[in-house]
């Protein structure tokens, strides 16, 4: 989300308010915005991530942040409690934003090795 004339991010707005700095406006920008929480498709160990730069080049995408760490175990929802990362996008319409998020997600490829069971 963006606010005010200077396109301030929500995080900046919260911090400015917390430290008592002046805030010009609380009004949101008119653009649509969205985030995709990248789901973990299968349990295992994350070995590789490719396509991040290609995903960042999709028109409307602001950032692609992979938060999962290589060589760490992954557990998908509902048993798990995390995501592979996040894709953020903005555009003129909600449909354009959704399209950008889906296109960016299609660029990503995650290599996840199956974990051997502990006996």
PDB file of C-alpha atoms in Angstrom:
ATOM      1  CA  UNK A   1       0.000   0.000   0.000  1.00  0.00           C
ATOM      2  CA  UNK A   2       1.115   3.559  -0.735  1.00  0.00           C
ATOM      3  CA  UNK A   3      -0.083   6.735   0.962  1.00  0.00           C
ATOM      4  CA  UNK A   4       0.012  10.493   0.436  1.00  0.00           C
ATOM      5  CA  UNK A   5       1.514  12.706  -2.222  1.00  0.00           C
ATOM      6  CA  UNK A   6       5.004  11.228  -1.865  1.00  0.00           C
ATOM      7  CA  UNK A   7       3.821   7.622  -2.371  1.00  0.00           C
ATOM      8  CA  UNK A   8       4.879   6.579   1.151  1.00  0.00           C
ATOM      9  CA  UNK A   9       4.958   2.848   1.917  1.00  0.00           C
ATOM     10  CA  UNK A  10       2.780   1.544   4.754  1.00  0.00           C
ATOM     11  CA  UNK A  11       5.871   0.632   6.793  1.00  0.00           C
ATOM     12  CA  UNK A  12       7.226   4.179   6.516  1.00  0.00           C
ATOM     13  CA  UNK A  13       3.842   5.625   7.496  1.00  0.00           C
ATOM     14  CA  UNK A  14       3.765   3.466  10.642  1.00  0.00           C
ATOM     15  CA  UNK A  15       7.343   4.394  11.597  1.00  0.00           C
ATOM     16  CA  UNK A  16       6.785   8.128  10.983  1.00  0.00           C
ATOM     17  CA  UNK A  17       3.685   8.043  13.158  1.00  0.00           C
ATOM     18  CA  UNK A  18       5.518   6.093  15.893  1.00  0.00           C
ATOM     19  CA  UNK A  19       8.345   8.639  16.165  1.00  0.00           C
ATOM     20  CA  UNK A  20       6.056  11.660  15.930  1.00  0.00           C
ATOM     21  CA  UNK A  21       7.023  12.893  12.450  1.00  0.00           C
ATOM     22  CA  UNK A  22       4.525  14.876  10.411  1.00  0.00           C
ATOM     23  CA  UNK A  23       2.387  12.961   7.928  1.00  0.00           C
ATOM     24  CA  UNK A  24       0.927  14.976   5.050  1.00  0.00           C
ATOM     25  CA  UNK A  25      -1.880  12.613   4.125  1.00  0.00           C
ATOM     26  CA  UNK A  26      -3.360   9.257   5.028  1.00  0.00           C
ATOM     27  CA  UNK A  27      -5.094   8.899   1.664  1.00  0.00           C
ATOM     28  CA  UNK A  28      -4.174   5.852  -0.410  1.00  0.00           C
ATOM     29  CA  UNK A  29      -2.925   6.155  -3.953  1.00  0.00           C
ATOM     30  CA  UNK A  30      -5.451   5.232  -6.627  1.00  0.00           C
ATOM     31  CA  UNK A  31      -3.401   2.350  -8.055  1.00  0.00           C
ATOM     32  CA  UNK A  32      -4.294  -1.238  -7.332  1.00  0.00           C
ATOM     33  CA  UNK A  33      -1.699  -3.265  -5.449  1.00  0.00           C
ATOM     34  CA  UNK A  34      -1.287  -6.872  -4.455  1.00  0.00           C
ATOM     35  CA  UNK A  35       0.990  -9.462  -2.956  1.00  0.00           C
ATOM     36  CA  UNK A  36       1.330 -13.173  -3.632  1.00  0.00           C
ATOM     37  CA  UNK A  37       2.541 -15.313  -0.775  1.00  0.00           C
ATOM     38  CA  UNK A  38       4.475 -17.961  -2.715  1.00  0.00           C
ATOM     39  CA  UNK A  39       3.208 -21.333  -1.459  1.00  0.00           C
ATOM     40  CA  UNK A  40       5.452 -24.280  -0.673  1.00  0.00           C
ATOM     41  CA  UNK A  41       4.335 -26.954  -3.180  1.00  0.00           C
ATOM     42  CA  UNK A  42       5.801 -29.987  -1.419  1.00  0.00           C
ATOM     43  CA  UNK A  43       7.714 -30.939   1.717  1.00  0.00           C
ATOM     44  CA  UNK A  44      11.472 -31.310   1.456  1.00  0.00           C
ATOM     45  CA  UNK A  45      14.779 -29.452   1.422  1.00  0.00           C
ATOM     46  CA  UNK A  46      15.068 -26.305  -0.719  1.00  0.00           C
ATOM     47  CA  UNK A  47      18.049 -26.832  -3.035  1.00  0.00           C
ATOM     48  CA  UNK A  48      17.702 -24.128  -5.700  1.00  0.00           C
ATOM     49  CA  UNK A  49      15.645 -21.157  -6.842  1.00  0.00           C
ATOM     50  CA  UNK A  50      15.756 -19.954 -10.446  1.00  0.00           C
ATOM     51  CA  UNK A  51      13.842 -17.306 -12.362  1.00  0.00           C
ATOM     52  CA  UNK A  52      13.840 -14.546  -9.752  1.00  0.00           C
ATOM     53  CA  UNK A  53      15.297 -11.949 -12.151  1.00  0.00           C
ATOM     54  CA  UNK A  54      12.826 -12.950 -14.878  1.00  0.00           C
ATOM     55  CA  UNK A  55       9.964 -12.619 -12.377  1.00  0.00           C
ATOM     56  CA  UNK A  56      11.190  -9.138 -11.391  1.00  0.00           C
ATOM     57  CA  UNK A  57      11.067  -8.078 -15.062  1.00  0.00           C
ATOM     58  CA  UNK A  58       7.327  -8.775 -15.412  1.00  0.00           C
ATOM     59  CA  UNK A  59       5.557  -5.420 -15.977  1.00  0.00           C
ATOM     60  CA  UNK A  60       3.840  -4.277 -12.780  1.00  0.00           C
ATOM     61  CA  UNK A  61       6.014  -6.329 -10.436  1.00  0.00           C
ATOM     62  CA  UNK A  62       7.718  -4.178  -7.798  1.00  0.00           C
ATOM     63  CA  UNK A  63       9.703  -6.857  -6.020  1.00  0.00           C
ATOM     64  CA  UNK A  64      10.223 -10.579  -5.635  1.00  0.00           C
ATOM     65  CA  UNK A  65      11.536 -11.560  -2.214  1.00  0.00           C
ATOM     66  CA  UNK A  66      12.507 -15.184  -1.593  1.00  0.00           C
ATOM     67  CA  UNK A  67      12.555 -15.647   2.181  1.00  0.00           C
ATOM     68  CA  UNK A  68      13.068 -19.420   2.345  1.00  0.00           C
ATOM     69  CA  UNK A  69      16.704 -20.401   2.879  1.00  0.00           C
ATOM     70  CA  UNK A  70      18.604 -22.925   0.778  1.00  0.00           C
ATOM     71  CA  UNK A  71      19.242 -26.312   2.400  1.00  0.00           C
ATOM     72  CA  UNK A  72      16.497 -25.738   4.957  1.00  0.00           C
ATOM     73  CA  UNK A  73      13.464 -28.012   5.391  1.00  0.00           C
ATOM     74  CA  UNK A  74      10.147 -26.844   3.976  1.00  0.00           C
ATOM     75  CA  UNK A  75       6.699 -27.868   5.161  1.00  0.00           C
ATOM     76  CA  UNK A  76       3.678 -26.843   3.081  1.00  0.00           C
ATOM     77  CA  UNK A  77       0.429 -25.558   4.546  1.00  0.00           C
ATOM     78  CA  UNK A  78      -1.585 -26.569   6.502  1.00  0.00           C
ATOM     79  CA  UNK A  79       1.115 -28.279   8.588  1.00  0.00           C
ATOM     80  CA  UNK A  80       3.698 -25.611   7.763  1.00  0.00           C
ATOM     81  CA  UNK A  81       3.647 -21.984   8.796  1.00  0.00           C
ATOM     82  CA  UNK A  82       5.685 -20.168   6.161  1.00  0.00           C
ATOM     83  CA  UNK A  83       5.997 -19.389   2.456  1.00  0.00           C
ATOM     84  CA  UNK A  84       8.813 -19.541  -0.092  1.00  0.00           C
ATOM     85  CA  UNK A  85       8.615 -15.764  -0.366  1.00  0.00           C
ATOM     86  CA  UNK A  86       6.507 -12.895  -1.656  1.00  0.00           C
ATOM     87  CA  UNK A  87       5.783 -11.143  -4.960  1.00  0.00           C
ATOM     88  CA  UNK A  88       4.590  -7.514  -4.818  1.00  0.00           C
ATOM     89  CA  UNK A  89       2.898  -5.754  -7.747  1.00  0.00           C
ATOM     90  CA  UNK A  90       1.038  -2.561  -8.607  1.00  0.00           C
ATOM     91  CA  UNK A  91      -1.060  -1.581 -11.601  1.00  0.00           C
ATOM     92  CA  UNK A  92      -4.000   0.392 -12.886  1.00  0.00           C
ATOM     93  CA  UNK A  93      -6.571  -2.323 -12.126  1.00  0.00           C
ATOM     94  CA  UNK A  94      -6.872  -5.275  -9.760  1.00  0.00           C
ATOM     95  CA  UNK A  95      -6.994  -7.611 -12.798  1.00  0.00           C
ATOM     96  CA  UNK A  96      -3.696  -6.202 -14.118  1.00  0.00           C
ATOM     97  CA  UNK A  97      -2.072  -6.712 -10.719  1.00  0.00           C
ATOM     98  CA  UNK A  98      -3.354 -10.280 -10.435  1.00  0.00           C
ATOM     99  CA  UNK A  99      -2.082 -11.024 -13.945  1.00  0.00           C
ATOM    100  CA  UNK A 100       1.375  -9.630 -13.093  1.00  0.00           C
ATOM    101  CA  UNK A 101       1.552 -11.693  -9.898  1.00  0.00           C
ATOM    102  CA  UNK A 102       0.572 -14.899 -11.709  1.00  0.00           C
ATOM    103  CA  UNK A 103       3.013 -14.242 -14.576  1.00  0.00           C
ATOM    104  CA  UNK A 104       5.857 -13.568 -12.148  1.00  0.00           C
ATOM    105  CA  UNK A 105       5.063 -16.745 -10.217  1.00  0.00           C
ATOM    106  CA  UNK A 106       5.218 -18.756 -13.467  1.00  0.00           C
ATOM    107  CA  UNK A 107       8.809 -17.549 -13.976  1.00  0.00           C
ATOM    108  CA  UNK A 108       9.960 -19.105 -10.696  1.00  0.00           C
ATOM    109  CA  UNK A 109      11.242 -22.655 -10.357  1.00  0.00           C
ATOM    110  CA  UNK A 110      12.074 -24.208  -6.994  1.00  0.00           C
ATOM    111  CA  UNK A 111      14.102 -27.398  -6.623  1.00  0.00           C
ATOM    112  CA  UNK A 112      12.920 -29.223  -3.501  1.00  0.00           C
ATOM    113  CA  UNK A 113      14.482 -32.577  -2.590  1.00  0.00           C
ATOM    114  CA  UNK A 114      12.408 -35.112  -0.709  1.00  0.00           C
ATOM    115  CA  UNK A 115      13.609 -35.675   2.844  1.00  0.00           C
ATOM    116  CA  UNK A 116      14.387 -39.216   3.881  1.00  0.00           C
ATOM    117  CA  UNK A 117      12.234 -40.370   6.789  1.00  0.00           C
ATOM    118  CA  UNK A 118      13.900 -40.754  10.173  1.00  0.00           C
ATOM    119  CA  UNK A 119      13.355 -44.267  11.531  1.00  0.00           C
TER     120      UNK A 119
END
